[in-house]
Coordinates of C-alpha atoms and ligand atoms in Angstrom, one line a residue:
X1 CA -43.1 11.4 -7.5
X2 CA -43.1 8.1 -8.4
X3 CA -39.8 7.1 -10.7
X4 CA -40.1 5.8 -13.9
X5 CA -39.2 1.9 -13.4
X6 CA -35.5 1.4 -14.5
X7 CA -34.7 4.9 -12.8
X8 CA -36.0 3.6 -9.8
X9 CA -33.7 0.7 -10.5
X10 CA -30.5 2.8 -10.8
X11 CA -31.3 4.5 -7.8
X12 CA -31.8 1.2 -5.7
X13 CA -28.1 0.0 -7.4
X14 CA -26.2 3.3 -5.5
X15 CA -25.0 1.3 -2.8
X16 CA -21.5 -0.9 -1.9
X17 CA -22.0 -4.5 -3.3
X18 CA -23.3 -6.8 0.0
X19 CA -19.6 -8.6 0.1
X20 CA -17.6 -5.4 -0.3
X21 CA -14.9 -6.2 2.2
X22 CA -14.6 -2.9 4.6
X23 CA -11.4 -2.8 6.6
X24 CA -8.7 -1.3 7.5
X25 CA -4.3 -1.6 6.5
X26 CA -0.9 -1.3 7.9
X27 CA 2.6 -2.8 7.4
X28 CA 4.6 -4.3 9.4
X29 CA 7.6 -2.1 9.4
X30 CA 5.6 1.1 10.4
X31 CA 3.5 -0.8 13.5
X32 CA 5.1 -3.9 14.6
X33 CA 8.3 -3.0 16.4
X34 CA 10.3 -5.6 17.9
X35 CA 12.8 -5.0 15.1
X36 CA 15.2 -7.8 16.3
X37 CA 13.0 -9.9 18.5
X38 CA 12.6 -13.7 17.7
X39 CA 15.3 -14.0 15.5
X40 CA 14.5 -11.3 13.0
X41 CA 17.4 -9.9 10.9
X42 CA 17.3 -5.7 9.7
X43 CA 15.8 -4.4 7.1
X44 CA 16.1 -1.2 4.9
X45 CA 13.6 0.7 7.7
X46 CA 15.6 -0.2 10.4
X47 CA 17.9 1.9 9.4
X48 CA 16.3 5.3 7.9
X49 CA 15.3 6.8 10.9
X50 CA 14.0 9.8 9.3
X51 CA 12.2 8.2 7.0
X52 CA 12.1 7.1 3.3
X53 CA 14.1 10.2 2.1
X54 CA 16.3 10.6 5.3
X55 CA 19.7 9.4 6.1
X56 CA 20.9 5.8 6.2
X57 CA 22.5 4.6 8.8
X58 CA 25.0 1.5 9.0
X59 CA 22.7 -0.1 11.9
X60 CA 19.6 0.3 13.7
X61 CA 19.9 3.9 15.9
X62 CA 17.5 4.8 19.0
X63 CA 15.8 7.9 17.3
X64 CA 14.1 5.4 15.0
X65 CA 10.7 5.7 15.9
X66 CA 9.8 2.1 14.2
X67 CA 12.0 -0.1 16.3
X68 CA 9.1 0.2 18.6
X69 CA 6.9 1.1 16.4
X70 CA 3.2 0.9 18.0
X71 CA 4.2 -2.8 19.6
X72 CA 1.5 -4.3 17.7
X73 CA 3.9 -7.4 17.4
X74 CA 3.2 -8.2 21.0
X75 CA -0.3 -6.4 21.2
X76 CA -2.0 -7.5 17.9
X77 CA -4.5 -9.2 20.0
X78 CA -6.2 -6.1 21.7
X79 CA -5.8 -4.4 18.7
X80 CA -7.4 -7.0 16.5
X81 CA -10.4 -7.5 18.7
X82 CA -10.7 -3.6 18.2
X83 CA -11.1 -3.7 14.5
X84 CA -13.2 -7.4 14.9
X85 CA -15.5 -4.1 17.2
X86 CA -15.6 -1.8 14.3
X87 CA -17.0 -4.7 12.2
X88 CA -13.8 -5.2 9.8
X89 CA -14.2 -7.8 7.5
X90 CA -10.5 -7.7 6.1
X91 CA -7.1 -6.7 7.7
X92 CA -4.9 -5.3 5.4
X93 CA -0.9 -6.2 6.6
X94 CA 2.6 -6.9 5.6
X95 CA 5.0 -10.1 6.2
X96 CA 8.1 -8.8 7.1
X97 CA 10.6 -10.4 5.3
X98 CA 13.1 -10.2 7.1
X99 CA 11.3 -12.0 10.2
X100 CA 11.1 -15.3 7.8
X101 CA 14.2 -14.9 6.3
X102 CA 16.8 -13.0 8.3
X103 CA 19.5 -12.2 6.0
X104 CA 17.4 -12.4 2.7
X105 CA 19.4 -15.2 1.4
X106 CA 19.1 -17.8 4.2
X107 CA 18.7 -21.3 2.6
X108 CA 16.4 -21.7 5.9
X109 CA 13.6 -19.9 7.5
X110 CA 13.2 -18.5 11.0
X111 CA 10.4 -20.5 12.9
X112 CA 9.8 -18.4 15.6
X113 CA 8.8 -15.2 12.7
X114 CA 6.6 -18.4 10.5
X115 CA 5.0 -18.7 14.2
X116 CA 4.4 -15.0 14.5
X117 CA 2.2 -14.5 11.6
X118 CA 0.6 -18.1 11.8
X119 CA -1.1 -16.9 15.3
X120 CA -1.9 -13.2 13.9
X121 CA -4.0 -14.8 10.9
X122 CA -5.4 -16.8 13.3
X123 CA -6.7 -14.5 15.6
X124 CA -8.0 -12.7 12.5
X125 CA -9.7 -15.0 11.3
X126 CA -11.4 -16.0 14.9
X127 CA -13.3 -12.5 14.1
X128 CA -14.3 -13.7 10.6
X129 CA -11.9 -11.5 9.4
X130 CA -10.0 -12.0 6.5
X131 CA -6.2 -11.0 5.7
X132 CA -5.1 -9.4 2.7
X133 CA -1.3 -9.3 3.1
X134 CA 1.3 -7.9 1.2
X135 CA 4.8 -9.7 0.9
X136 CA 6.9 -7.0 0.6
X137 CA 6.1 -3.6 1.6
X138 CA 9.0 -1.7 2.0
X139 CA 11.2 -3.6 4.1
X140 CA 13.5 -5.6 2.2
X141 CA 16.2 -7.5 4.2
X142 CA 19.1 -5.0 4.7
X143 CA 21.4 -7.6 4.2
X144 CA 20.1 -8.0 0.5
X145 CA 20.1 -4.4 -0.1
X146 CA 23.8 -4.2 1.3
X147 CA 25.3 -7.1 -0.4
X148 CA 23.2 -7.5 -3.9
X149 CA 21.9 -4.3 -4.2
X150 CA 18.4 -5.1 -3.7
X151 CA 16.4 -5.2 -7.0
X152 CA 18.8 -4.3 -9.2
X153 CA 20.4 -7.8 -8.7
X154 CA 18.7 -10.6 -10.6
X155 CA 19.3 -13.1 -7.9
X156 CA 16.7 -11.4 -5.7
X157 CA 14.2 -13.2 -7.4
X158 CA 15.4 -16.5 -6.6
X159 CA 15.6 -15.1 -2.8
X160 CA 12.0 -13.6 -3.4
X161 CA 10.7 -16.9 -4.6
X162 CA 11.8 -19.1 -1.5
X163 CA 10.5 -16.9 0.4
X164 CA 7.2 -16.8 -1.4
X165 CA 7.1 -20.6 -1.9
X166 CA 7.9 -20.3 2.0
X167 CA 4.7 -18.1 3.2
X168 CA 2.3 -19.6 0.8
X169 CA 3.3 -23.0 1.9
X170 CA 2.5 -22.1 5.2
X171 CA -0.3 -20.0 5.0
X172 CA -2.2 -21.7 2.3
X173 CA -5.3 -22.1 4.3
X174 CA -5.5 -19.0 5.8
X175 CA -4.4 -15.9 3.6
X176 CA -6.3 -15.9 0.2
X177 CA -5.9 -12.1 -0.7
X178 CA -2.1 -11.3 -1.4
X179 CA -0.2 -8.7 -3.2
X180 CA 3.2 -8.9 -4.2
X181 CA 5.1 -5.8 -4.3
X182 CA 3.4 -2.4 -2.1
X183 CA 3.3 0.6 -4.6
X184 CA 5.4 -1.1 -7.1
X185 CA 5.8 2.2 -9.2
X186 CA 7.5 3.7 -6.4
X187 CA 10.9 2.4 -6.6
X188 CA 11.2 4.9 -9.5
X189 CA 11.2 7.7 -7.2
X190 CA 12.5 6.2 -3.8
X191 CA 14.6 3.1 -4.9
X192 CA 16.2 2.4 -1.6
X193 CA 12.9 2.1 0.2
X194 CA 10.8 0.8 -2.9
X195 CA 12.9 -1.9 -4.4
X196 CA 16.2 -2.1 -1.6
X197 CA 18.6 -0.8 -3.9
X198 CA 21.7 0.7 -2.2
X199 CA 23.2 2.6 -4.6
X200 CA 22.8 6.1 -3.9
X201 CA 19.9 7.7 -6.0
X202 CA 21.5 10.1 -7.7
X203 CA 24.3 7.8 -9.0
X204 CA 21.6 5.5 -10.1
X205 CA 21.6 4.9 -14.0
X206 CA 18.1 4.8 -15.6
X207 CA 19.5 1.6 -17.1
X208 CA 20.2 0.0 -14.0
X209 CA 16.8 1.2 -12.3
X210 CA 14.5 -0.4 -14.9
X211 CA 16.9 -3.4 -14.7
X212 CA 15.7 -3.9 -11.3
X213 CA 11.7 -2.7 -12.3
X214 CA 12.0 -5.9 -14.7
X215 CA 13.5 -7.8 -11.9
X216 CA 10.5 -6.8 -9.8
X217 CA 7.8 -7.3 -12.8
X218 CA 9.1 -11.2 -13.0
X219 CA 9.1 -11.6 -9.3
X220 CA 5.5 -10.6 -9.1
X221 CA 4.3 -12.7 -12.1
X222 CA 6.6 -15.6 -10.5
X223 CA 4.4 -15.1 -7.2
X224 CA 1.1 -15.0 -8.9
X225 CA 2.1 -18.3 -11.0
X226 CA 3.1 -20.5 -7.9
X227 CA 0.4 -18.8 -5.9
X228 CA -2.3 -20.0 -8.6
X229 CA -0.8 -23.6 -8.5
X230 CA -0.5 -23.8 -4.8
X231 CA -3.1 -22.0 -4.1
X232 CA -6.0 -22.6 -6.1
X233 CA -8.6 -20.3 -4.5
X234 CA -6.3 -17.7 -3.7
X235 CA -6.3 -14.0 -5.6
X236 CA -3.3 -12.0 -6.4
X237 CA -3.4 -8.2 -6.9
X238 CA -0.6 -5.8 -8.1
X239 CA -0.4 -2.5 -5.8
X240 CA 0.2 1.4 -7.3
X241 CA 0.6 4.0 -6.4
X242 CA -2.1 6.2 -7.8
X243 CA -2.1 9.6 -8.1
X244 CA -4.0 11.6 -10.9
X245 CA -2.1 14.1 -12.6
X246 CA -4.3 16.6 -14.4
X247 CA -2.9 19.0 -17.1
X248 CA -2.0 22.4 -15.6
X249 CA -3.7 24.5 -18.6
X250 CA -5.2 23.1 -21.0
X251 CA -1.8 23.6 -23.4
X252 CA -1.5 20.5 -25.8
X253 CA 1.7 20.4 -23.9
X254 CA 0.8 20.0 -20.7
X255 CA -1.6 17.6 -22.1
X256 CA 1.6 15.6 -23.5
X257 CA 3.2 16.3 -20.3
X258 CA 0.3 14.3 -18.4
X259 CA 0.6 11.6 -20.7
X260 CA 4.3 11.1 -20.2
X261 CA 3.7 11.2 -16.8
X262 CA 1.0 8.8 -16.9
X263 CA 2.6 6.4 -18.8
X264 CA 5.6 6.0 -16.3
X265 CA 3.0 4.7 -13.7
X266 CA 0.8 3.2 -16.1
X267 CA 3.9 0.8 -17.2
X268 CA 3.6 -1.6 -14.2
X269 CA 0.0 -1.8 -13.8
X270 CA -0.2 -2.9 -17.5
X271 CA 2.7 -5.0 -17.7
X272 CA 1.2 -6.6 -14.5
X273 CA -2.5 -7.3 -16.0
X274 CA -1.6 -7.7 -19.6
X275 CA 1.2 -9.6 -19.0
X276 CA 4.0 -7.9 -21.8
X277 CA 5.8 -4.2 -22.1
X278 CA 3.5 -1.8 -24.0
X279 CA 5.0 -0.1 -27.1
X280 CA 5.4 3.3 -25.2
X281 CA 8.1 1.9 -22.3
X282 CA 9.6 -0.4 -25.4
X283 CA 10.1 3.3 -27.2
X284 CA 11.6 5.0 -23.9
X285 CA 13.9 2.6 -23.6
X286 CA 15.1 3.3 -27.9
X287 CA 15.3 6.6 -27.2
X288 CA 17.1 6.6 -23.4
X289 CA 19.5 3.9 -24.4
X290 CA 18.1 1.4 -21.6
X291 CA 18.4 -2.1 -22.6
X292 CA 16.4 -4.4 -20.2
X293 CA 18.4 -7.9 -20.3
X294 CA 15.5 -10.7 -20.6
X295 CA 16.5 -14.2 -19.2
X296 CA 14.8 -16.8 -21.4
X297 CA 11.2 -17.7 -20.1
X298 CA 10.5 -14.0 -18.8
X299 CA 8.1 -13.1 -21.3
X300 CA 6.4 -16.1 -21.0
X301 CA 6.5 -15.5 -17.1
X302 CA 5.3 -12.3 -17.4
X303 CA 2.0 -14.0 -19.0
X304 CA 1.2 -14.4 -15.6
X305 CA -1.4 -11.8 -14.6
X306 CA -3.1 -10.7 -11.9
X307 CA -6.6 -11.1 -11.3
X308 CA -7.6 -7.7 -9.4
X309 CA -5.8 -4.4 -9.3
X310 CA -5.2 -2.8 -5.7
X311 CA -3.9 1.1 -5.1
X312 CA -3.3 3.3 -2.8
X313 CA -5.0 6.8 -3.0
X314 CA -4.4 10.0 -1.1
X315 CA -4.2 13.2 -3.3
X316 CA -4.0 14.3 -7.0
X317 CA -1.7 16.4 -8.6
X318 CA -1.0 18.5 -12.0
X319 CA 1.8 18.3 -14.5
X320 CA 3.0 20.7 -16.9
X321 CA 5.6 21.2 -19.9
X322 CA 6.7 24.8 -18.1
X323 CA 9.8 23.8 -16.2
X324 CA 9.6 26.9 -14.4
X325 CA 6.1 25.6 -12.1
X326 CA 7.7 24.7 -8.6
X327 CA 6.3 21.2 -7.6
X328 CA 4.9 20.9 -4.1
X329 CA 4.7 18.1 -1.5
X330 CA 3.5 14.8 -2.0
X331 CA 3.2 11.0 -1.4
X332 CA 6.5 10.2 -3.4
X333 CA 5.5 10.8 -6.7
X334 CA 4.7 14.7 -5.9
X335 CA 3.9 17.2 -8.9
X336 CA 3.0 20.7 -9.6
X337 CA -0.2 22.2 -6.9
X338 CA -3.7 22.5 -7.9
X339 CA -4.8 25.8 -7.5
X340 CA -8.5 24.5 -7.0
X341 CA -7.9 21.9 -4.6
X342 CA -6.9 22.2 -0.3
X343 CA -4.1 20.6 1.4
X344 CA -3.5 18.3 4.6
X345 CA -1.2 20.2 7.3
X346 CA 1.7 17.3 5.0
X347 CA 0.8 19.1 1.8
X348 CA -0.9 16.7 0.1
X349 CA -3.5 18.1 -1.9
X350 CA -7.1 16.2 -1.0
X351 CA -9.5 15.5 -4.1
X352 CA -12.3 12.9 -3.0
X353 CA -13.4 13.5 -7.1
X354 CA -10.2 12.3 -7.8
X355 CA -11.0 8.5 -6.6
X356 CA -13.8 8.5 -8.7
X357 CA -11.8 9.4 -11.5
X358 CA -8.8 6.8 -10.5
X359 CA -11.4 4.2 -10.0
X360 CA -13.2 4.4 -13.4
X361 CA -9.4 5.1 -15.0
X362 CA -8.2 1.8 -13.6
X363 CA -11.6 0.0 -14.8
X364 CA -11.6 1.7 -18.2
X365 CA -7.8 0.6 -18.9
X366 CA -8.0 -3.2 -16.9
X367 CA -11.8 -4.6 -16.7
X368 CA -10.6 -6.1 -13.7
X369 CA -11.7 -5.9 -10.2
X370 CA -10.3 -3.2 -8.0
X371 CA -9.3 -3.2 -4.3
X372 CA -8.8 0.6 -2.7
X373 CA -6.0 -1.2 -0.1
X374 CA -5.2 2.3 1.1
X375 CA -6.7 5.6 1.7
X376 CA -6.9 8.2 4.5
X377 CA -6.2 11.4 6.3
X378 CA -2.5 11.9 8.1
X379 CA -3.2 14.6 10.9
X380 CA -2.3 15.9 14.5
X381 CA -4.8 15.0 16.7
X382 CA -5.1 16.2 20.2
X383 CA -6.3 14.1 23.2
X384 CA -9.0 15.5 24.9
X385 CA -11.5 13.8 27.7
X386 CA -14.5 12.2 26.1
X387 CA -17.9 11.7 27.6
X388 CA -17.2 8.7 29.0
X389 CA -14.3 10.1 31.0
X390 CA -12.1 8.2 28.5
X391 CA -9.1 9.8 26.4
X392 CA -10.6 10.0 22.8
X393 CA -9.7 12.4 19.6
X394 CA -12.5 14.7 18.3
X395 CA -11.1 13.6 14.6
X396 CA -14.2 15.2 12.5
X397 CA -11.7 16.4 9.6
X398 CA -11.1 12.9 9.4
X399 CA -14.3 11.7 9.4
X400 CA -15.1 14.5 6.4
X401 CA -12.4 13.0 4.3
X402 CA -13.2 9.7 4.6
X403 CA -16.8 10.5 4.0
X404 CA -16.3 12.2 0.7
X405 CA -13.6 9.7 -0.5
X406 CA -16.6 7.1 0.1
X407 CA -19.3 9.0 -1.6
X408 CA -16.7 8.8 -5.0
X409 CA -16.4 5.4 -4.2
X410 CA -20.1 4.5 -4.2
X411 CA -20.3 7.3 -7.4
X412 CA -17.5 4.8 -9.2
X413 CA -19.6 1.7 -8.2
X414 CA -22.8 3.4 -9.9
X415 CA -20.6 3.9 -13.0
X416 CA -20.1 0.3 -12.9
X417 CA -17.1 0.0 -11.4
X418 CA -16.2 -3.6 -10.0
X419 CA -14.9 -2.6 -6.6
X420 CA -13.7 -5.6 -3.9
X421 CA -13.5 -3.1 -0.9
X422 CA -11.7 -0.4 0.9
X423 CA -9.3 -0.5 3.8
X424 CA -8.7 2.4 5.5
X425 CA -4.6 3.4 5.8
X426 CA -3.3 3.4 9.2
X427 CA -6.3 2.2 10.6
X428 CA -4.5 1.9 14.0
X429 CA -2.4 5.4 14.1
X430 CA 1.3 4.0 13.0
X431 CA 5.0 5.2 12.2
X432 CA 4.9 7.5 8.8
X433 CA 6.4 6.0 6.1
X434 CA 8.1 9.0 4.9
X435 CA 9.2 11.2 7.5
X436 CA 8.9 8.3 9.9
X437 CA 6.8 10.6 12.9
X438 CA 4.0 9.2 15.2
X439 CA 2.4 12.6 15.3
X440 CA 1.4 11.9 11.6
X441 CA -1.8 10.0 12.8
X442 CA -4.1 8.4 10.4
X443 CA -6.1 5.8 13.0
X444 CA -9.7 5.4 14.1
X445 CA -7.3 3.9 17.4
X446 CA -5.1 6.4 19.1
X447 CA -2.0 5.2 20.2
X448 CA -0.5 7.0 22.8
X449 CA 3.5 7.1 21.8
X450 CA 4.9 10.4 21.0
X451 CA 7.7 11.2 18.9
X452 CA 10.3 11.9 21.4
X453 CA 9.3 7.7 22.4
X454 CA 7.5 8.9 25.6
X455 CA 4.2 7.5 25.9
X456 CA 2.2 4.8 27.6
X457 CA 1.4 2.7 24.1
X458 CA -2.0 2.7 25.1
X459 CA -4.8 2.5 22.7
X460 CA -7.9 5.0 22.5
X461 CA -11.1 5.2 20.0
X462 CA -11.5 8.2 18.5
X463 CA -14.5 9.8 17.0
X464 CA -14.0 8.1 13.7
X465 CA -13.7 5.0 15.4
X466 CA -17.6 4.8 16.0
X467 CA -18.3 6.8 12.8
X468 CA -16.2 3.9 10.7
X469 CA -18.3 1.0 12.7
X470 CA -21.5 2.3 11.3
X471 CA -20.1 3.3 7.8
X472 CA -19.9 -0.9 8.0
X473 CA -23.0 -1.8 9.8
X474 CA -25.4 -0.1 7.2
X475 CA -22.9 -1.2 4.1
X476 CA -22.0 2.5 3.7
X477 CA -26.0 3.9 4.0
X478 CA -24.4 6.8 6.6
X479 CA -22.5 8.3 4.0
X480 CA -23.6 11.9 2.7
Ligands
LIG501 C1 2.0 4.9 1.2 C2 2.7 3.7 1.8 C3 2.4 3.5 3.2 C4 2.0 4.7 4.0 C5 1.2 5.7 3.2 C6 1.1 7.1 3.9 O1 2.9 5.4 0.2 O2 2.4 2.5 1.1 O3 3.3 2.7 3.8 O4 2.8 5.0 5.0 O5 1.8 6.0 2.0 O6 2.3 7.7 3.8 P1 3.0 8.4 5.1 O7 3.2 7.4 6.1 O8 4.3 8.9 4.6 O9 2.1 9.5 5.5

């Protein structure tokens, strides 16, 4: 049947933009290793060896999994060449601050760690492909956790912008996709390995935590500001945390329930693209007795927006008024189970629908483009002997959740949704960022370390790994 013209139209528009940037993300903490190589000082994930909610402990221990992590720091080059195979045109990765700036609070920074990431951009971009890096993800140096308190001490941000002023400086030319904090609504739920702060959660005033938010918020406009004037053609993103929470009955109160919820994330993201506190935090803080101390010029710093909007996205979750519903498991936010929805072997509940929704949530509240920076599918995988007499993964449940993430992607770009691209967490199997295991595998690469730290470190494609490289080749077509 032929389609009515305009129909016809639509139809021909369900498919990813020509210069959607497919790729693939890590962080430097969870792949890297070398965790005091080259002059680099500790940070926070040197010492939680079990991860972001396990023990600290006063120095770097052997049962930390990411001292090592997957060596990329001295194998980037094999396993860049392996993405430049699966046609990536952006990697997603971290600086690690405390390569650049050992202690935090260094007045100089560490050549040999500037010289570490000038040489990984480059051979990035040798492959045409383009970084996207985040400055801090996670690994704030110990030594300004330890002795300020991380972000609840205002003089972070002075420490936060030489060291921004530092990386821009240097990689002007060659990095025009940054984001300045990873999952920035995190640190209320994990301040230690969110935002560096030392004090123990539970001692943790409400006051001082969304001292140190603010302290983050004007760090981040800080960093888009100088990147704008040093950077002309550069783009800065914020980074959530996005999960959807869906009322648990449809009880007004639950509904009210979501919405408080909601609002806790939504605070960052809308301070960060509309550039002041919305009247609902301003009201939270009246009613909690939270006074946020404002240094003169950081509302008019805050004016400094962002021009896209990246998040993470793994699972969704409900809320509900009835304090009695046990919440499950989850990525750091966690909430109450969906009785409709499946779990990974972790617990966290996978919704592909869900990224539609997030994606045309994000659009509906921000009109500004959006970046899917990370996305994917932790799971054991077992080794087995491929056709070719090589070690590969038979990862179809992987492939299956990337698949119908995709398909709501390409639903959300038929909606109208301005999407810049999608890169795939993990994209290389890394260290957990919560419970800090290998076995936790996400990649379209194997890497062959275990979690007892036995293992060869060599690298294997798995199923997904050719699956992924035609996904790209036919701009998405493959997906059903
Ligand atoms: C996000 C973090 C990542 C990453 C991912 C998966 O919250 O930004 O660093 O690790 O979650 O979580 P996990 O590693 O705990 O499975």
């Amino acid at each position: 049947m032929k389609l009515p013209k305009g129909i016809g139209e639509l139809a021909m528009n369900m498919r990813f933009p020509e210069n959607f940037l497919w790729g693939g993300a890590v962080a430097a903490n969870q792949c890297e290793g070398a965790y005091d190589e080259d002059g680099k000082g500790w940070s926070i994930q040197d010492v939680t060896p079990g991860g972001i909610r396990g023990p600290i402990t006063v120095q770097p221990t052997p049962d930390n999994m990411k001292l090592v992590g997957i060596d990329f720091y001295h194998r980037y080059k094999e396993d860049i060449k392996l993405f430049a195979e699966m046609g990536f045109k952006v990697f997603r990765t971290s600086i690690a601050w405390s390569r650049i700036f050992p202690n935090g609070d260094d007045e100089i920074p560490n050549e040999k760690g500037l010289q570490f990431y000038d040489d990984l951009f480059d051979e990035c971009l040798k492959y045409g492909i383009q970084p996207l890096v985040t400055i801090s993800h996670y690994e704030t140096p110990l030594n300004l956790s330890v002795k300020y308190n991380g972000w609840a001490n205002r003089k972070l941000i002075g420490f936060y912008e030489r060291y921004v002023r530092t990386i821009f400086e240097r990689y002007k030319d060659k990095v025009k996709l940054w984001l300045t904090f990873n999952e920035i609504n995190s640190v209320l739920h994990e301040p230690f390995s969110s935002g560096g702060i030392y004090t123990d959660k539970k001692q943790l005033s409400n006051q001082d935590l969304y001292q140190a938010v603010h302290h983050e918020l004007v760090a981040s406009a800080l960093a888009t500001k100088i990147a704008h004037e040093m950077i002309p053609d550069a783009k800065v993103g914020c980074m959530i945390l996005s999960m959807p929470i869906y009322p648990l009955t449809p009880a007004p109160d639950d509904v009210m329930a979501v919405m408080a919820a909601e609002h806790k994330n939504d605070f960052f993201g809308d301070v960060q693209v509309r550039g002041r506190y919305p009247g609902y935090m301003k009201r939270y803080f009246r009613e909690n007795g939270i006074e946020i101390q404002m240094a003169e010029g950081d509302e008019e710093l805050l004016k400094n927006t962002v021009d896209f909007v990246s998040f993470s996205y793994y699972m969704s979750v409900c809320e509900t008024a009835d304090p009695a519903k046990e919440r499950g498991p989850g990525n750091i936010l966690g909430g109450v189970p969906n009785p409709y929805l499946s779990a990974s072997a972790w617990g966290w509940q996978i919704d592909p629908k869900g990224l539609r929704y997030t994606l045309n949530r994000f659009y509906d509240r921000y009109q500004k483009p959006l970046f899917i920076v990370e996305n994917g599918l932790g799971a054991v995988d077992q080794l087995v002997t491929g056709a070719d007499g090589q070690p590969t993964v038979e990862d179809d449940y992987r492939i299956q959740y990337m698949n119908d993430h995709l398909v709501q992607v390409r639903e959300a770009i038929e909606d109208g949704v301005d999407v810049m691209g999608y890169t795939a967490w993990g994209c290389i199997d890394l260290v957990s960022a919560s419970t800090a295991e290998l076995k936790k595998r996400y990649g379209f690469i194997y890497v062959d370390r275990n979690d007892d730290g036995t293992g060869s470190l060599k690298r294997y494609r798995k199923k997904s790994f050719g699956w992924y490289k035609e996904v790209i080749r036919t701009n998405g077509e493959i997906l059903k």
